[in-house]
Amino acid sequence: MHRRIVYFLLFCLPFCTLAQLPKNAITAVAINHVPVAVTDLAAVKKVFSSLGFTIKEGRVHAGITNCFVKFSDGTYLEFVQPLDSTHEIGRFYHDFLKTRPGASELAVEVESSDSVAQYLQRRRILFTRDHNRVWKNVTPTQPGAGIFYTEYADKNWRDKPEYTTHINNATGLGPVYYLATDLNNATKHFKDLGFTDAGPTTSLQAPARAMTIGRSRLVILDTSEPGRMADVFSSRGYTGICGISITVSSLDVLERRLRTLSKRGMLTLRKDDKLYALLQPYALFLEFSMPAGTPQTHQ
């Protein structure tokens, strides 16, 4: 009799655990990568190489050609140049570039694409699903969603060290900056898509809203007061992803490289032990920072 009770409890335990999970939760890991739409892939390779990044070549497929900046923590940047708008993916980036260049959306890694689909269904948010042997994607189809979710078949896979080792000591993606015309509407938008509202904050000397998903952070800036590095994009009427933070183990190499690039016309800035580079052709600024508690050096 006691054995039957134990078996019954063991059988019910997984269902009890599931019942305790909040119905509005997405089991997100982090913002895994950010695609950046460009018109000249060769030019972007030159810029990021000059910043000390290792470039991993991509390939021509689905109406695009691409390349990557991969990091040791599994996150990465993808640069995409559309070639053929008769393909769905090529058409997406071709149409995006009609509005502006730069980062098109957030790719969020999740534990389960099925749970994401269920989450969106409960909120009556339309989406599409796609998969191959490497990943399963769920993409909301509402205009301006700016996000898709990815479940990887091998959650521990990392690229080869030759692609994830950078002269500038970069190790992974940090917070992403998002420019919006209305902070409250943008906050609600991302909450509906599974982000947690972390409250008001100040970023780049401007009022902002912090959102979290998994271990990642999204900082929403207001177009009326976007801060120093984003004001050039706000003045052009751009909205969406405007900045990407990259974690580095040391700022020394970057500081030397940015000093050289500044003399060539690139707007650079050092503020509160962070380095910034404004990449105007890509409607994007890069923020470089070291993990909290890392000793700082100044050259």
Tab-separated table of C-alpha atoms in Angstrom:
chain	number	residue	atom	x	y	z
A	1	MET	CA	0.000	0.000	0.000
A	2	HIS	CA	2.763	2.454	0.948
A	3	ARG	CA	4.602	1.612	-2.262
A	4	ARG	CA	1.503	2.470	-4.298
A	5	ILE	CA	1.251	5.847	-2.588
A	6	VAL	CA	4.897	6.576	-3.368
A	7	TYR	CA	4.411	5.650	-7.028
A	8	PHE	CA	1.300	7.851	-7.199
A	9	LEU	CA	3.177	10.827	-5.730
A	10	LEU	CA	6.085	10.355	-8.118
A	11	PHE	CA	3.655	10.239	-11.021
A	12	CYS	CA	1.878	13.434	-9.930
A	13	LEU	CA	4.986	15.433	-9.013
A	14	PRO	CA	5.838	16.646	-12.548
A	15	PHE	CA	2.252	17.849	-13.029
A	16	CYS	CA	2.267	19.644	-9.671
A	17	THR	CA	5.510	21.353	-10.633
A	18	LEU	CA	4.036	22.487	-13.940
A	19	ALA	CA	0.935	23.749	-12.191
A	20	GLN	CA	3.112	25.960	-9.979
A	21	LEU	CA	4.752	27.665	-12.972
A	22	PRO	CA	3.210	31.063	-13.754
A	23	LYS	CA	0.973	30.843	-16.788
A	24	ASN	CA	2.446	34.013	-18.249
A	25	ALA	CA	6.087	32.911	-18.074
A	26	ILE	CA	8.377	32.182	-20.996
A	27	THR	CA	11.348	30.045	-20.005
A	28	ALA	CA	13.885	32.323	-21.682
A	29	VAL	CA	17.637	31.839	-21.525
A	30	ALA	CA	18.841	35.182	-22.910
A	31	ILE	CA	18.908	37.437	-25.940
A	32	ASN	CA	20.933	35.062	-28.079
A	33	HIS	CA	21.750	37.216	-31.079
A	34	VAL	CA	20.852	40.396	-32.934
A	35	PRO	CA	20.570	40.457	-36.746
A	36	VAL	CA	21.803	43.694	-38.348
A	37	ALA	CA	20.638	44.592	-41.870
A	38	VAL	CA	23.295	46.210	-44.063
A	39	THR	CA	23.671	47.184	-47.711
A	40	ASP	CA	27.399	46.428	-47.969
A	41	LEU	CA	28.693	43.366	-46.133
A	42	ALA	CA	32.307	44.019	-47.119
A	43	ALA	CA	32.165	47.471	-45.513
A	44	VAL	CA	30.761	46.176	-42.226
A	45	LYS	CA	33.478	43.517	-42.060
A	46	LYS	CA	36.098	46.250	-42.408
A	47	VAL	CA	34.536	48.343	-39.622
A	48	PHE	CA	34.212	45.504	-37.130
A	49	SER	CA	37.671	44.160	-37.930
A	50	SER	CA	39.065	47.641	-37.179
A	51	LEU	CA	37.300	47.446	-33.798
A	52	GLY	CA	39.201	44.241	-33.027
A	53	PHE	CA	36.493	41.661	-33.725
A	54	THR	CA	37.083	38.315	-35.424
A	55	ILE	CA	34.696	37.867	-38.362
A	56	LYS	CA	33.184	34.478	-39.173
A	57	GLU	CA	32.157	34.200	-42.804
A	58	GLY	CA	28.601	33.182	-43.608
A	59	ARG	CA	27.173	32.066	-46.929
A	60	VAL	CA	24.729	32.960	-49.674
A	61	HIS	CA	21.323	31.414	-48.972
A	62	ALA	CA	17.593	32.275	-48.856
A	63	GLY	CA	18.129	35.516	-50.749
A	64	ILE	CA	20.814	36.890	-48.404
A	65	THR	CA	24.515	36.752	-47.657
A	66	ASN	CA	25.794	37.107	-44.093
A	67	CYS	CA	28.669	37.051	-41.646
A	68	PHE	CA	28.956	36.815	-37.863
A	69	VAL	CA	30.716	38.095	-34.778
A	70	LYS	CA	30.518	35.151	-32.361
A	71	PHE	CA	31.242	35.198	-28.630
A	72	SER	CA	32.465	32.588	-26.167
A	73	ASP	CA	29.206	32.672	-24.167
A	74	GLY	CA	27.214	31.538	-27.229
A	75	THR	CA	25.750	34.938	-28.132
A	76	TYR	CA	26.513	36.671	-31.407
A	77	LEU	CA	25.858	39.419	-33.923
A	78	GLU	CA	24.712	38.544	-37.434
A	79	PHE	CA	25.163	40.956	-40.329
A	80	VAL	CA	22.777	40.388	-43.224
A	81	GLN	CA	22.837	41.821	-46.735
A	82	PRO	CA	19.744	41.009	-48.836
A	83	LEU	CA	20.385	39.840	-52.379
A	84	ASP	CA	17.103	38.466	-53.727
A	85	SER	CA	13.731	39.722	-52.505
A	86	THR	CA	11.864	36.833	-54.139
A	87	HIS	CA	12.943	34.732	-51.145
A	88	GLU	CA	11.031	35.307	-47.894
A	89	ILE	CA	14.104	36.062	-45.773
A	90	GLY	CA	15.685	38.199	-48.477
A	91	ARG	CA	12.421	40.129	-48.827
A	92	PHE	CA	12.240	40.727	-45.046
A	93	TYR	CA	15.652	42.411	-44.928
A	94	HIS	CA	15.098	44.212	-48.231
A	95	ASP	CA	11.890	45.730	-46.848
A	96	PHE	CA	13.514	46.554	-43.517
A	97	LEU	CA	16.248	48.531	-45.259
A	98	LYS	CA	13.592	50.683	-46.939
A	99	THR	CA	12.887	52.075	-43.458
A	100	ARG	CA	16.396	52.236	-42.060
A	101	PRO	CA	19.619	50.232	-41.782
A	102	GLY	CA	20.652	48.486	-38.589
A	103	ALA	CA	19.454	45.936	-36.062
A	104	SER	CA	16.137	44.460	-37.135
A	105	GLU	CA	14.987	42.327	-34.197
A	106	LEU	CA	15.892	40.409	-31.048
A	107	ALA	CA	16.504	36.671	-31.189
A	108	VAL	CA	15.659	35.255	-27.753
A	109	GLU	CA	16.852	31.774	-26.844
A	110	VAL	CA	14.223	29.749	-24.967
A	111	GLU	CA	14.110	26.364	-23.282
A	112	SER	CA	10.960	25.292	-25.119
A	113	SER	CA	9.451	26.623	-28.343
A	114	ASP	CA	6.231	24.761	-27.518
A	115	SER	CA	5.799	26.743	-24.297
A	116	VAL	CA	6.340	29.987	-26.240
A	117	ALA	CA	3.669	28.979	-28.748
A	118	GLN	CA	1.246	28.222	-25.904
A	119	TYR	CA	2.089	31.532	-24.236
A	120	LEU	CA	1.381	33.507	-27.430
A	121	GLN	CA	-1.816	31.558	-28.096
A	122	ARG	CA	-3.145	32.484	-24.641
A	123	ARG	CA	-2.562	36.135	-25.509
A	124	ARG	CA	-4.052	35.739	-28.978
A	125	ILE	CA	-0.789	36.865	-30.565
A	126	LEU	CA	-0.428	35.404	-34.062
A	127	PHE	CA	2.840	33.689	-34.915
A	128	THR	CA	4.564	31.357	-37.336
A	129	ARG	CA	6.765	28.346	-36.595
A	130	ASP	CA	9.797	27.031	-38.454
A	131	HIS	CA	12.427	24.434	-37.689
A	132	ASN	CA	15.433	22.497	-38.922
A	133	ARG	CA	17.825	20.059	-37.251
A	134	VAL	CA	19.567	22.884	-35.349
A	135	TRP	CA	16.754	25.121	-34.096
A	136	LYS	CA	13.002	25.625	-33.722
A	137	ASN	CA	11.772	29.198	-34.228
A	138	VAL	CA	8.573	30.922	-33.128
A	139	THR	CA	8.011	34.352	-34.699
A	140	PRO	CA	5.161	36.725	-33.751
A	141	THR	CA	3.638	38.160	-36.921
A	142	GLN	CA	2.169	41.360	-35.502
A	143	PRO	CA	3.633	44.491	-37.146
A	144	GLY	CA	6.620	45.844	-35.271
A	145	ALA	CA	7.014	42.790	-33.037
A	146	GLY	CA	10.780	42.986	-33.424
A	147	ILE	CA	11.461	39.594	-31.886
A	148	PHE	CA	11.599	35.866	-32.515
A	149	TYR	CA	12.242	32.964	-30.146
A	150	THR	CA	14.673	30.114	-30.774
A	151	GLU	CA	14.988	26.715	-29.129
A	152	TYR	CA	18.308	25.046	-29.967
A	153	ALA	CA	18.606	21.284	-30.322
A	154	ASP	CA	21.998	21.374	-28.582
A	155	LYS	CA	21.687	23.965	-25.837
A	156	ASN	CA	25.358	23.677	-24.868
A	157	TRP	CA	26.849	24.119	-28.336
A	158	ARG	CA	29.516	26.783	-28.750
A	159	ASP	CA	31.445	27.795	-31.854
A	160	LYS	CA	35.151	27.086	-32.274
A	161	PRO	CA	37.545	29.277	-30.241
A	162	GLU	CA	39.096	30.556	-33.469
A	163	TYR	CA	35.776	32.349	-34.148
A	164	THR	CA	34.978	33.444	-30.575
A	165	THR	CA	38.388	34.865	-29.626
A	166	HIS	CA	38.759	38.589	-30.308
A	167	ILE	CA	41.731	40.942	-30.139
A	168	ASN	CA	39.532	43.443	-28.284
A	169	ASN	CA	38.774	40.888	-25.501
A	170	ALA	CA	35.027	40.725	-26.263
A	171	THR	CA	33.213	37.837	-24.540
A	172	GLY	CA	29.471	38.300	-25.104
A	173	LEU	CA	26.398	40.462	-25.609
A	174	GLY	CA	25.236	42.697	-22.773
A	175	PRO	CA	22.124	44.915	-22.610
A	176	VAL	CA	20.381	45.982	-25.807
A	177	TYR	CA	19.080	49.551	-26.249
A	178	TYR	CA	15.717	50.207	-27.889
A	179	LEU	CA	14.426	53.598	-29.058
A	180	ALA	CA	10.662	54.183	-28.694
A	181	THR	CA	8.275	57.123	-29.159
A	182	ASP	CA	6.283	56.091	-26.063
A	183	LEU	CA	7.942	54.362	-23.100
A	184	ASN	CA	4.662	53.076	-21.673
A	185	ASN	CA	3.466	51.536	-24.935
A	186	ALA	CA	6.886	49.969	-25.565
A	187	THR	CA	6.942	48.565	-22.025
A	188	LYS	CA	3.516	46.982	-22.518
A	189	HIS	CA	4.580	45.640	-25.914
A	190	PHE	CA	7.568	43.772	-24.499
A	191	LYS	CA	5.672	42.612	-21.399
A	192	ASP	CA	3.121	41.009	-23.738
A	193	LEU	CA	6.033	39.237	-25.440
A	194	GLY	CA	7.388	37.745	-22.204
A	195	PHE	CA	9.705	40.422	-20.810
A	196	THR	CA	9.624	41.504	-17.162
A	197	ASP	CA	9.361	45.183	-16.315
A	198	ALA	CA	12.327	46.065	-14.081
A	199	GLY	CA	11.181	49.649	-13.628
A	200	PRO	CA	12.460	53.144	-14.449
A	201	THR	CA	16.186	53.686	-14.818
A	202	THR	CA	18.639	56.222	-16.195
A	203	SER	CA	20.839	55.370	-19.140
A	204	LEU	CA	23.185	57.571	-21.146
A	205	GLN	CA	22.071	60.457	-18.895
A	206	ALA	CA	18.481	60.015	-20.074
A	207	PRO	CA	15.326	58.537	-18.488
A	208	ALA	CA	14.712	54.963	-19.597
A	209	ARG	CA	12.815	51.781	-18.788
A	210	ALA	CA	14.567	48.524	-18.007
A	211	MET	CA	13.143	45.170	-19.119
A	212	THR	CA	14.571	41.710	-18.507
A	213	ILE	CA	14.204	38.343	-20.196
A	214	GLY	CA	16.243	35.393	-19.002
A	215	ARG	CA	19.659	36.747	-18.048
A	216	SER	CA	19.426	39.621	-20.558
A	217	ARG	CA	18.399	43.229	-20.206
A	218	LEU	CA	16.592	45.532	-22.640
A	219	VAL	CA	16.801	49.290	-22.031
A	220	ILE	CA	14.047	51.351	-23.658
A	221	LEU	CA	14.952	54.958	-24.453
A	222	ASP	CA	12.445	57.721	-25.227
A	223	THR	CA	12.894	59.481	-28.590
A	224	SER	CA	12.154	62.809	-26.891
A	225	GLU	CA	15.204	62.428	-24.626
A	226	PRO	CA	17.323	59.551	-25.960
A	227	GLY	CA	20.750	60.388	-24.537
A	228	ARG	CA	24.001	61.311	-26.227
A	229	MET	CA	24.705	58.243	-28.365
A	230	ALA	CA	21.137	57.721	-29.607
A	231	ASP	CA	20.064	61.312	-30.298
A	232	VAL	CA	21.385	61.216	-33.873
A	233	PHE	CA	19.012	58.317	-34.645
A	234	SER	CA	16.079	59.968	-32.888
A	235	SER	CA	16.605	63.124	-34.953
A	236	ARG	CA	16.213	61.015	-38.097
A	237	GLY	CA	12.942	59.544	-36.887
A	238	TYR	CA	14.373	56.070	-36.283
A	239	THR	CA	12.843	53.737	-33.716
A	240	GLY	CA	13.744	50.195	-32.668
A	241	ILE	CA	17.091	48.732	-31.633
A	242	CYS	CA	19.660	51.520	-31.514
A	243	GLY	CA	22.477	50.180	-29.335
A	244	ILE	CA	24.165	46.962	-28.277
A	245	SER	CA	26.372	46.485	-25.245
A	246	ILE	CA	29.289	44.077	-25.516
A	247	THR	CA	31.051	42.635	-22.501
A	248	VAL	CA	34.853	42.680	-22.637
A	249	SER	CA	37.454	41.328	-20.221
A	250	SER	CA	39.572	44.482	-20.655
A	251	LEU	CA	39.041	47.923	-22.189
A	252	ASP	CA	42.709	48.544	-22.940
A	253	VAL	CA	42.838	47.312	-26.562
A	254	LEU	CA	39.518	48.912	-27.419
A	255	GLU	CA	40.524	52.254	-25.998
A	256	ARG	CA	43.599	52.344	-28.194
A	257	ARG	CA	41.627	51.326	-31.273
A	258	LEU	CA	38.839	53.806	-30.627
A	259	ARG	CA	41.388	56.568	-30.169
A	260	THR	CA	42.692	55.802	-33.675
A	261	LEU	CA	39.190	55.523	-35.188
A	262	SER	CA	38.177	58.785	-33.553
A	263	LYS	CA	40.935	60.534	-35.515
A	264	ARG	CA	39.388	59.061	-38.674
A	265	GLY	CA	35.976	60.552	-37.910
A	266	MET	CA	34.189	57.935	-35.790
A	267	LEU	CA	32.366	59.463	-32.813
A	268	THR	CA	33.645	57.779	-29.660
A	269	LEU	CA	33.101	58.426	-25.977
A	270	ARG	CA	34.272	57.218	-22.579
A	271	LYS	CA	31.711	57.563	-19.783
A	272	ASP	CA	31.603	55.896	-16.355
A	273	ASP	CA	34.205	53.267	-17.268
A	274	LYS	CA	32.376	52.367	-20.450
A	275	LEU	CA	33.448	52.985	-24.033
A	276	TYR	CA	31.078	53.942	-26.836
A	277	ALA	CA	31.390	53.940	-30.610
A	278	LEU	CA	28.749	55.474	-32.863
A	279	LEU	CA	28.276	53.569	-36.141
A	280	GLN	CA	26.075	55.984	-38.056
A	281	PRO	CA	25.851	53.963	-41.329
A	282	TYR	CA	24.253	51.141	-39.336
A	283	ALA	CA	22.018	53.300	-37.075
A	284	LEU	CA	23.723	51.674	-34.120
A	285	PHE	CA	25.994	52.494	-31.221
A	286	LEU	CA	28.181	49.978	-29.433
A	287	GLU	CA	28.757	50.093	-25.698
A	288	PHE	CA	31.757	48.246	-24.275
A	289	SER	CA	31.896	47.400	-20.572
A	290	MET	CA	33.625	44.979	-18.228
A	291	PRO	CA	31.837	42.638	-15.789
A	292	ALA	CA	30.974	44.203	-12.439
A	293	GLY	CA	33.867	44.033	-9.984
A	294	THR	CA	36.579	43.943	-12.655
A	295	PRO	CA	39.471	46.308	-11.802
A	296	GLN	CA	39.627	49.264	-14.181
A	297	THR	CA	42.750	50.592	-15.879
A	298	HIS	CA	43.109	53.878	-17.737
A	299	GLN	CA	45.617	54.533	-20.465
